[in-house]
Amino acid sequence: MAGRQEIVERATLVLERVKRGRQEKSLIVVGLRGVGKTVVLNKIRDIGTEIGIRVIQIEATEDRNLLELLIPRIQQTLLAFDHGERAVAAVKQAIAVLTSFVKVTTTIEGVEFGLSVDPEIGSADSGDLELDLPDLFEAVGLAAKAKGATLCLVIDELQYANEREMSALIMAMHRISQRNLPVVLVGGGLPQILGLAGRSKSYAERLFDYPRLDRLKKVDALAAIREPIEREGAKVTEAALFKIFETTNGYPYFLQEWGYQLWNEAPGSPIDNSRMDEVDRRAIDRLDESFFRVRFDRLTPVEQRYMFAMARLGAGPHRSGDVANEMDREVQSVAPHRSSLIRKGMVYSPAHGDVAFTVPMFDEYLNRVASGTTSSQPRLL
């Protein structure tokens, strides 16, 4: 959590205000791979639970409908509300609306829905997701309010929602805001989530704040390595810390990996940079085998060639035309592959006509693959 306290405090303030019945913008945390979005979301989840907020947490995936993940958790929440002395009419109404929603939303597959409740005719049953999801969220919000509860939806990897789902989600949160109901959304996603939200609904900026997570500042990066070492009763030299910061560019996931290897390789305290070559080798080998390769292996042959072309040009961002030229192709012919890579979360467009890696240091990995110098050589298609 080094260097992330400001965003956690900001989220805590939002949760406290919503719990007290005040209006607040929801949050979508934006950043590249490896900057700690999931860690921050988990911390916000824990804080919400500690202050008495009911948290619904899911992680969107590339190959599943967002509603397949969300609806069963909403069902669980409503069933929990429908117990005890304060089981009220609004809760039963919400269950009936949920029944209506599921009956007409045929895109939800694999959802076991065993409630013997008659649907609420005329609510969340149009078959239009942008109309029905707001009806459902309103009913759930009214149920929470009647129970004196507050709901926080925590959705990680939100960039995997398609435009239809994202549009419906924004409209649902708009309805929540209009009715001032005790529901807040805290999401996390890659930078393309900004364009996805903007394309879905122009008023998204009025409903959400988009705090950015980036590489750590030097003071926070050094603390992220030094403080755990000192808690174990050991010391580390400034030279070793500076070397790790320069190598990792301050990206939290890489700091964690290099710190792990530094600790394992150290013969004693104080830990210095005398074995840094071995630390680098072990850290890079582990990243190549897991963090990088697991993403590379998801690519089609043409997508691999597109990524290799980007890597040959450097870390980026790059103009899409330059990437096409590097492939000796026309921009229009490679545009579908660029779009596919964006959907897979491998690249994003930081500005119109530009393309960049979502995974820091991925260009270095691809160049190791191309030269055959990685210890975990993937199968090239």
Tab-separated table of C-alpha atoms in Angstrom:
chain	number	residue	atom	x	y	z
A	1	MET	CA	0.000	0.000	0.000
A	2	ALA	CA	3.041	2.289	-0.158
A	3	GLY	CA	2.087	5.545	-1.874
A	4	ARG	CA	-1.607	4.601	-2.071
A	5	GLN	CA	-2.902	6.167	1.123
A	6	GLU	CA	-4.400	9.205	-0.588
A	7	ILE	CA	-6.677	7.167	-2.851
A	8	VAL	CA	-7.692	4.875	0.030
A	9	GLU	CA	-8.619	7.884	2.166
A	10	ARG	CA	-10.593	9.309	-0.746
A	11	ALA	CA	-12.534	6.067	-1.157
A	12	THR	CA	-13.142	5.850	2.592
A	13	LEU	CA	-14.657	9.330	2.531
A	14	VAL	CA	-16.980	8.291	-0.319
A	15	LEU	CA	-18.109	5.187	1.577
A	16	GLU	CA	-18.750	7.129	4.774
A	17	ARG	CA	-20.780	9.782	2.971
A	18	VAL	CA	-22.946	7.262	1.118
A	19	LYS	CA	-23.503	5.394	4.374
A	20	ARG	CA	-24.777	8.631	5.933
A	21	GLY	CA	-27.258	9.172	3.124
A	22	ARG	CA	-25.304	11.799	1.220
A	23	GLN	CA	-24.673	11.816	-2.510
A	24	GLU	CA	-21.187	11.043	-3.762
A	25	LYS	CA	-19.563	10.065	-7.038
A	26	SER	CA	-18.601	6.448	-7.468
A	27	LEU	CA	-14.951	5.640	-8.188
A	28	ILE	CA	-13.208	3.753	-10.979
A	29	VAL	CA	-9.488	3.282	-10.298
A	30	VAL	CA	-7.495	3.400	-13.547
A	31	GLY	CA	-3.980	2.161	-14.208
A	32	LEU	CA	-1.686	-0.184	-16.121
A	33	ARG	CA	-1.030	-3.795	-15.173
A	34	GLY	CA	1.062	-4.204	-12.059
A	35	VAL	CA	0.360	-0.842	-10.410
A	36	GLY	CA	-1.724	-2.334	-7.595
A	37	LYS	CA	-5.351	-1.709	-8.604
A	38	THR	CA	-6.548	-5.018	-7.171
A	39	VAL	CA	-4.676	-4.453	-3.906
A	40	VAL	CA	-6.336	-1.052	-3.552
A	41	LEU	CA	-9.789	-2.466	-4.334
A	42	ASN	CA	-9.310	-5.199	-1.738
A	43	LYS	CA	-8.302	-2.584	0.822
A	44	ILE	CA	-11.429	-0.537	0.027
A	45	ARG	CA	-13.521	-3.702	0.343
A	46	ASP	CA	-12.039	-4.355	3.786
A	47	ILE	CA	-12.666	-0.790	4.902
A	48	GLY	CA	-16.263	-0.979	3.709
A	49	THR	CA	-16.814	-4.201	5.629
A	50	GLU	CA	-15.230	-2.704	8.763
A	51	ILE	CA	-17.595	0.278	8.772
A	52	GLY	CA	-20.673	-1.885	8.289
A	53	ILE	CA	-21.202	-1.685	4.516
A	54	ARG	CA	-22.289	-4.806	2.650
A	55	VAL	CA	-19.807	-5.410	-0.177
A	56	ILE	CA	-20.531	-7.275	-3.410
A	57	GLN	CA	-17.198	-8.035	-5.083
A	58	ILE	CA	-16.621	-9.579	-8.512
A	59	GLU	CA	-13.868	-9.665	-11.115
A	60	ALA	CA	-14.945	-9.212	-14.722
A	61	THR	CA	-13.390	-11.574	-17.233
A	62	GLU	CA	-12.815	-11.514	-20.955
A	63	ASP	CA	-14.896	-14.606	-21.680
A	64	ARG	CA	-17.923	-14.155	-19.395
A	65	ASN	CA	-20.907	-11.858	-19.396
A	66	LEU	CA	-20.615	-9.325	-16.574
A	67	LEU	CA	-24.176	-10.100	-15.484
A	68	GLU	CA	-23.361	-13.792	-15.057
A	69	LEU	CA	-21.020	-12.736	-12.272
A	70	LEU	CA	-23.068	-9.911	-10.790
A	71	ILE	CA	-26.619	-11.285	-10.635
A	72	PRO	CA	-25.922	-14.284	-8.357
A	73	ARG	CA	-24.211	-11.960	-5.860
A	74	ILE	CA	-27.194	-9.600	-5.922
A	75	GLN	CA	-29.448	-12.599	-5.355
A	76	GLN	CA	-27.369	-13.632	-2.313
A	77	THR	CA	-27.598	-10.119	-0.915
A	78	LEU	CA	-31.366	-9.930	-1.276
A	79	LEU	CA	-31.812	-13.358	0.306
A	80	ALA	CA	-29.700	-12.189	3.236
A	81	PHE	CA	-31.906	-9.086	3.525
A	82	ASP	CA	-35.012	-11.304	3.520
A	83	HIS	CA	-34.306	-12.727	6.959
A	84	GLY	CA	-34.841	-11.534	10.482
A	85	GLU	CA	-37.276	-9.121	12.001
A	86	ARG	CA	-36.530	-6.394	9.482
A	87	ALA	CA	-37.502	-8.432	6.399
A	88	VAL	CA	-39.616	-5.757	4.784
A	89	ALA	CA	-41.821	-5.357	1.727
A	90	ALA	CA	-39.122	-3.506	-0.233
A	91	VAL	CA	-36.895	-6.565	-0.028
A	92	LYS	CA	-39.598	-8.880	-1.355
A	93	GLN	CA	-40.311	-6.344	-4.072
A	94	ALA	CA	-36.628	-6.354	-5.076
A	95	ILE	CA	-36.622	-10.167	-5.245
A	96	ALA	CA	-39.663	-10.036	-7.529
A	97	VAL	CA	-37.923	-7.462	-9.764
A	98	LEU	CA	-34.820	-9.670	-9.856
A	99	THR	CA	-37.023	-12.585	-10.925
A	100	SER	CA	-38.400	-10.456	-13.767
A	101	PHE	CA	-34.905	-9.389	-14.792
A	102	VAL	CA	-33.519	-12.912	-14.979
A	103	LYS	CA	-36.527	-14.278	-16.878
A	104	VAL	CA	-36.046	-11.824	-19.756
A	105	THR	CA	-32.254	-11.538	-19.717
A	106	THR	CA	-31.471	-14.619	-21.750
A	107	THR	CA	-27.772	-13.701	-22.040
A	108	ILE	CA	-27.226	-14.822	-18.450
A	109	GLU	CA	-26.012	-18.400	-18.717
A	110	GLY	CA	-25.142	-20.732	-15.902
A	111	VAL	CA	-27.051	-18.758	-13.266
A	112	GLU	CA	-28.979	-21.000	-10.931
A	113	PHE	CA	-32.052	-19.059	-9.949
A	114	GLY	CA	-34.244	-21.100	-7.665
A	115	LEU	CA	-36.458	-18.466	-6.079
A	116	SER	CA	-40.144	-19.391	-6.098
A	117	VAL	CA	-41.213	-15.780	-6.427
A	118	ASP	CA	-43.559	-14.358	-9.013
A	119	PRO	CA	-41.960	-11.746	-11.249
A	120	GLU	CA	-42.821	-8.063	-10.876
A	121	ILE	CA	-44.762	-7.355	-14.051
A	122	GLY	CA	-43.698	-4.136	-15.744
A	123	SER	CA	-40.372	-3.780	-13.946
A	124	ALA	CA	-37.001	-4.901	-15.356
A	125	ASP	CA	-38.799	-7.074	-17.911
A	126	SER	CA	-38.537	-5.122	-21.174
A	127	GLY	CA	-35.592	-7.145	-22.497
A	128	ASP	CA	-33.624	-3.912	-22.992
A	129	LEU	CA	-30.643	-4.012	-20.629
A	130	GLU	CA	-30.346	-0.213	-20.489
A	131	LEU	CA	-33.912	-0.038	-19.189
A	132	ASP	CA	-33.976	-3.159	-17.044
A	133	LEU	CA	-30.700	-2.887	-15.118
A	134	PRO	CA	-31.616	0.579	-13.736
A	135	ASP	CA	-34.975	-0.877	-12.586
A	136	LEU	CA	-33.145	-3.686	-10.829
A	137	PHE	CA	-30.576	-1.409	-9.178
A	138	GLU	CA	-33.328	0.922	-8.000
A	139	ALA	CA	-35.225	-1.973	-6.424
A	140	VAL	CA	-32.047	-3.264	-4.749
A	141	GLY	CA	-31.216	0.244	-3.515
A	142	LEU	CA	-34.707	0.670	-2.060
A	143	ALA	CA	-34.385	-2.705	-0.334
A	144	ALA	CA	-31.043	-1.691	1.160
A	145	LYS	CA	-32.472	1.620	2.336
A	146	ALA	CA	-35.438	-0.129	3.951
A	147	LYS	CA	-33.041	-2.437	5.794
A	148	GLY	CA	-30.846	0.463	6.896
A	149	ALA	CA	-27.985	-0.995	4.855
A	150	THR	CA	-25.451	0.399	2.386
A	151	LEU	CA	-24.164	-1.558	-0.625
A	152	CYS	CA	-20.782	-1.210	-2.277
A	153	LEU	CA	-20.257	-2.928	-5.634
A	154	VAL	CA	-16.549	-3.654	-6.151
A	155	ILE	CA	-15.834	-4.656	-9.763
A	156	ASP	CA	-12.265	-5.372	-10.833
A	157	GLU	CA	-11.077	-5.637	-14.475
A	158	LEU	CA	-14.005	-3.490	-15.535
A	159	GLN	CA	-12.504	-2.944	-18.994
A	160	TYR	CA	-13.790	-6.408	-19.932
A	161	ALA	CA	-17.397	-5.193	-19.809
A	162	ASN	CA	-18.721	-4.645	-23.311
A	163	GLU	CA	-20.242	-1.325	-24.349
A	164	ARG	CA	-23.798	-2.569	-23.833
A	165	GLU	CA	-23.029	-3.727	-20.295
A	166	MET	CA	-21.076	-0.585	-19.463
A	167	SER	CA	-23.839	1.648	-20.766
A	168	ALA	CA	-26.447	-0.200	-18.695
A	169	LEU	CA	-24.231	-0.061	-15.600
A	170	ILE	CA	-23.769	3.696	-15.982
A	171	MET	CA	-27.500	4.216	-16.435
A	172	ALA	CA	-28.182	2.065	-13.371
A	173	MET	CA	-25.814	4.162	-11.247
A	174	HIS	CA	-27.433	7.284	-12.680
A	175	ARG	CA	-30.808	6.040	-11.389
A	176	ILE	CA	-29.203	5.362	-7.989
A	177	SER	CA	-27.859	8.919	-7.920
A	178	GLN	CA	-31.212	10.418	-8.894
A	179	ARG	CA	-32.983	8.536	-6.097
A	180	ASN	CA	-30.115	9.115	-3.623
A	181	LEU	CA	-30.061	5.432	-2.696
A	182	PRO	CA	-27.318	3.823	-0.555
A	183	VAL	CA	-25.414	2.083	-3.349
A	184	VAL	CA	-21.903	2.973	-4.524
A	185	LEU	CA	-19.666	1.458	-7.195
A	186	VAL	CA	-15.909	1.124	-6.810
A	187	GLY	CA	-14.315	-0.273	-9.957
A	188	GLY	CA	-10.872	-0.891	-11.314
A	189	GLY	CA	-9.689	-1.135	-14.885
A	190	LEU	CA	-7.064	-0.496	-17.520
A	191	PRO	CA	-6.856	2.953	-19.144
A	192	GLN	CA	-9.233	1.977	-21.958
A	193	ILE	CA	-12.051	2.067	-19.413
A	194	LEU	CA	-12.066	5.856	-19.812
A	195	GLY	CA	-12.931	5.608	-23.495
A	196	LEU	CA	-15.392	2.780	-22.871
A	197	ALA	CA	-17.279	4.815	-20.282
A	198	GLY	CA	-17.247	7.941	-22.425
A	199	ARG	CA	-18.548	6.120	-25.486
A	200	SER	CA	-21.258	4.423	-23.452
A	201	LYS	CA	-22.764	7.545	-21.897
A	202	SER	CA	-21.650	11.161	-22.093
A	203	TYR	CA	-22.743	11.902	-18.532
A	204	ALA	CA	-20.462	9.205	-17.052
A	205	GLU	CA	-18.031	11.898	-15.918
A	206	ARG	CA	-20.745	13.335	-13.667
A	207	LEU	CA	-21.261	9.983	-11.957
A	208	PHE	CA	-17.683	8.761	-11.553
A	209	ASP	CA	-14.296	9.989	-10.523
A	210	TYR	CA	-11.345	8.230	-12.149
A	211	PRO	CA	-8.336	8.324	-9.797
A	212	ARG	CA	-5.181	7.079	-11.515
A	213	LEU	CA	-2.619	4.672	-10.147
A	214	ASP	CA	0.848	4.886	-11.671
A	215	ARG	CA	4.379	3.909	-10.802
A	216	LEU	CA	5.463	4.890	-7.314
A	217	LYS	CA	7.465	7.997	-6.573
A	218	LYS	CA	11.028	7.272	-5.507
A	219	VAL	CA	10.394	7.930	-1.815
A	220	ASP	CA	7.431	5.515	-1.782
A	221	ALA	CA	9.213	2.892	-3.882
A	222	LEU	CA	12.235	2.862	-1.584
A	223	ALA	CA	9.964	2.630	1.453
A	224	ALA	CA	8.099	-0.313	-0.109
A	225	ILE	CA	11.386	-2.291	-0.071
A	226	ARG	CA	13.048	-0.872	3.026
A	227	GLU	CA	10.213	-1.048	5.547
A	228	PRO	CA	9.399	-4.775	5.227
A	229	ILE	CA	13.120	-5.555	5.534
A	230	GLU	CA	13.444	-3.421	8.650
A	231	ARG	CA	10.362	-5.039	10.178
A	232	GLU	CA	12.306	-8.304	9.985
A	233	GLY	CA	15.177	-6.752	11.927
A	234	ALA	CA	17.515	-6.377	8.936
A	235	LYS	CA	18.988	-3.415	7.061
A	236	VAL	CA	19.384	-2.620	3.362
A	237	THR	CA	21.783	-0.169	1.744
A	238	GLU	CA	20.651	2.878	-0.192
A	239	ALA	CA	22.690	1.665	-3.181
A	240	ALA	CA	20.658	-1.556	-3.372
A	241	LEU	CA	17.388	0.344	-3.071
A	242	PHE	CA	18.314	2.827	-5.798
A	243	LYS	CA	19.367	0.007	-8.135
A	244	ILE	CA	16.002	-1.747	-7.723
A	245	PHE	CA	14.112	1.505	-8.276
A	246	GLU	CA	16.007	2.170	-11.509
A	247	THR	CA	15.455	-1.377	-12.766
A	248	THR	CA	11.733	-1.535	-11.979
A	249	ASN	CA	10.845	2.077	-12.840
A	250	GLY	CA	8.896	2.122	-9.573
A	251	TYR	CA	6.141	-0.262	-10.714
A	252	PRO	CA	4.727	-1.945	-7.576
A	253	TYR	CA	4.485	-5.502	-8.943
A	254	PHE	CA	8.081	-5.411	-10.105
A	255	LEU	CA	9.261	-3.827	-6.858
A	256	GLN	CA	7.614	-6.725	-5.046
A	257	GLU	CA	9.386	-9.296	-7.240
A	258	TRP	CA	12.812	-7.668	-7.001
A	259	GLY	CA	12.418	-7.199	-3.248
A	260	TYR	CA	11.552	-10.889	-2.901
A	261	GLN	CA	14.626	-11.976	-4.821
A	262	LEU	CA	16.865	-9.459	-3.025
A	263	TRP	CA	15.836	-10.909	0.333
A	264	ASN	CA	16.351	-14.509	-0.828
A	265	GLU	CA	19.792	-13.811	-2.289
A	266	ALA	CA	21.150	-11.753	0.622
A	267	PRO	CA	23.813	-13.621	2.660
A	268	GLY	CA	23.171	-11.377	5.651
A	269	SER	CA	22.452	-7.889	6.931
A	270	PRO	CA	22.995	-5.210	5.809
A	271	ILE	CA	21.688	-6.252	2.401
A	272	ASP	CA	23.721	-4.619	-0.370
A	273	ASN	CA	23.846	-4.759	-4.162
A	274	SER	CA	26.736	-7.227	-4.399
A	275	ARG	CA	24.461	-9.973	-5.766
A	276	MET	CA	22.246	-7.728	-7.849
A	277	ASP	CA	23.085	-9.489	-11.121
A	278	GLU	CA	21.664	-12.726	-9.718
A	279	VAL	CA	18.669	-10.854	-8.271
A	280	ASP	CA	17.959	-9.380	-11.712
A	281	ARG	CA	18.255	-12.771	-13.419
A	282	ARG	CA	15.941	-14.538	-10.984
A	283	ALA	CA	13.360	-11.746	-11.019
A	284	ILE	CA	13.280	-11.562	-14.819
A	285	ASP	CA	13.045	-15.366	-15.121
A	286	ARG	CA	10.050	-15.461	-12.786
A	287	LEU	CA	8.321	-12.597	-14.610
A	288	ASP	CA	8.975	-14.165	-18.015
A	289	GLU	CA	7.550	-17.480	-16.868
A	290	SER	CA	4.376	-16.108	-15.309
A	291	PHE	CA	3.547	-12.414	-15.493
A	292	PHE	CA	4.578	-11.886	-19.130
A	293	ARG	CA	4.171	-15.281	-20.772
A	294	VAL	CA	0.642	-15.924	-19.476
A	295	ARG	CA	-0.445	-12.822	-21.391
A	296	PHE	CA	1.596	-13.518	-24.512
A	297	ASP	CA	0.176	-17.038	-24.842
A	298	ARG	CA	-3.351	-15.624	-25.269
A	299	LEU	CA	-2.443	-13.902	-28.540
A	300	THR	CA	-3.180	-15.023	-32.082
A	301	PRO	CA	-0.292	-15.166	-34.607
A	302	VAL	CA	-1.171	-11.776	-36.120
A	303	GLU	CA	-1.578	-10.225	-32.667
A	304	GLN	CA	1.845	-11.572	-31.734
A	305	ARG	CA	3.361	-9.976	-34.842
A	306	TYR	CA	1.674	-6.670	-33.993
A	307	MET	CA	3.124	-6.755	-30.480
A	308	PHE	CA	6.593	-7.661	-31.754
A	309	ALA	CA	6.422	-4.697	-34.132
A	310	MET	CA	5.544	-2.406	-31.222
A	311	ALA	CA	8.449	-3.812	-29.205
A	312	ARG	CA	10.928	-3.207	-31.993
A	313	LEU	CA	9.898	0.454	-31.936
A	314	GLY	CA	10.570	0.686	-28.186
A	315	ALA	CA	8.563	1.117	-24.992
A	316	GLY	CA	6.042	3.469	-26.604
A	317	PRO	CA	3.516	4.964	-27.010
A	318	HIS	CA	3.693	4.601	-30.783
A	319	ARG	CA	1.663	5.934	-33.668
A	320	SER	CA	-0.553	3.225	-35.099
A	321	GLY	CA	0.778	4.082	-38.546
A	322	ASP	CA	4.343	3.459	-37.407
A	323	VAL	CA	3.393	0.025	-36.097
A	324	ALA	CA	1.693	-0.795	-39.406
A	325	ASN	CA	4.780	0.368	-41.305
A	326	GLU	CA	6.977	-1.814	-39.110
A	327	MET	CA	4.770	-4.749	-40.122
A	328	ASP	CA	4.872	-3.637	-43.763
A	329	ARG	CA	1.082	-3.429	-43.744
A	330	GLU	CA	-1.544	-0.745	-44.291
A	331	VAL	CA	-3.035	0.836	-41.172
A	332	GLN	CA	-6.540	-0.246	-42.123
A	333	SER	CA	-5.501	-3.885	-42.506
A	334	VAL	CA	-4.062	-4.139	-38.992
A	335	ALA	CA	-6.720	-2.010	-37.271
A	336	PRO	CA	-8.906	-5.034	-36.383
A	337	HIS	CA	-5.950	-6.685	-34.659
A	338	ARG	CA	-5.212	-3.494	-32.731
A	339	SER	CA	-8.863	-3.433	-31.617
A	340	SER	CA	-8.669	-7.078	-30.570
A	341	LEU	CA	-5.548	-6.395	-28.503
A	342	ILE	CA	-7.357	-3.532	-26.784
A	343	ARG	CA	-10.295	-5.815	-25.948
A	344	LYS	CA	-7.875	-8.378	-24.520
A	345	GLY	CA	-6.319	-5.718	-22.323
A	346	MET	CA	-2.880	-5.948	-23.954
A	347	VAL	CA	-2.682	-2.428	-25.396
A	348	TYR	CA	-4.554	0.833	-25.055
A	349	SER	CA	-4.769	4.147	-26.857
A	350	PRO	CA	-3.403	6.975	-24.678
A	351	ALA	CA	-4.271	9.496	-27.418
A	352	HIS	CA	-6.022	9.393	-30.772
A	353	GLY	CA	-3.954	7.355	-33.215
A	354	ASP	CA	-1.513	6.156	-30.547
A	355	VAL	CA	-1.038	2.711	-29.071
A	356	ALA	CA	0.860	1.603	-25.959
A	357	PHE	CA	1.408	-1.535	-23.891
A	358	THR	CA	-0.815	-2.000	-20.846
A	359	VAL	CA	1.896	-4.176	-19.283
A	360	PRO	CA	5.006	-2.211	-18.252
A	361	MET	CA	8.311	-3.555	-19.615
A	362	PHE	CA	6.470	-5.848	-22.039
A	363	ASP	CA	8.618	-4.546	-24.876
A	364	GLU	CA	11.713	-5.839	-23.080
A	365	TYR	CA	10.102	-9.256	-22.675
A	366	LEU	CA	9.139	-9.442	-26.355
A	367	ASN	CA	12.666	-8.500	-27.391
A	368	ARG	CA	14.014	-11.291	-25.163
A	369	VAL	CA	11.591	-13.703	-26.845
A	370	ALA	CA	12.636	-12.507	-30.309
A	371	SER	CA	16.327	-12.957	-29.481
A	372	GLY	CA	15.794	-16.309	-27.720
A	373	THR	CA	17.299	-15.050	-24.458
A	374	THR	CA	14.346	-15.670	-22.173
A	375	SER	CA	14.501	-18.733	-19.890
A	376	SER	CA	10.804	-19.419	-20.612
A	377	GLN	CA	10.562	-19.321	-24.401
A	378	PRO	CA	6.902	-19.387	-25.501
A	379	ARG	CA	5.688	-21.194	-28.571
A	380	LEU	CA	5.610	-18.709	-31.427
A	381	LEU	CA	2.578	-19.130	-33.685
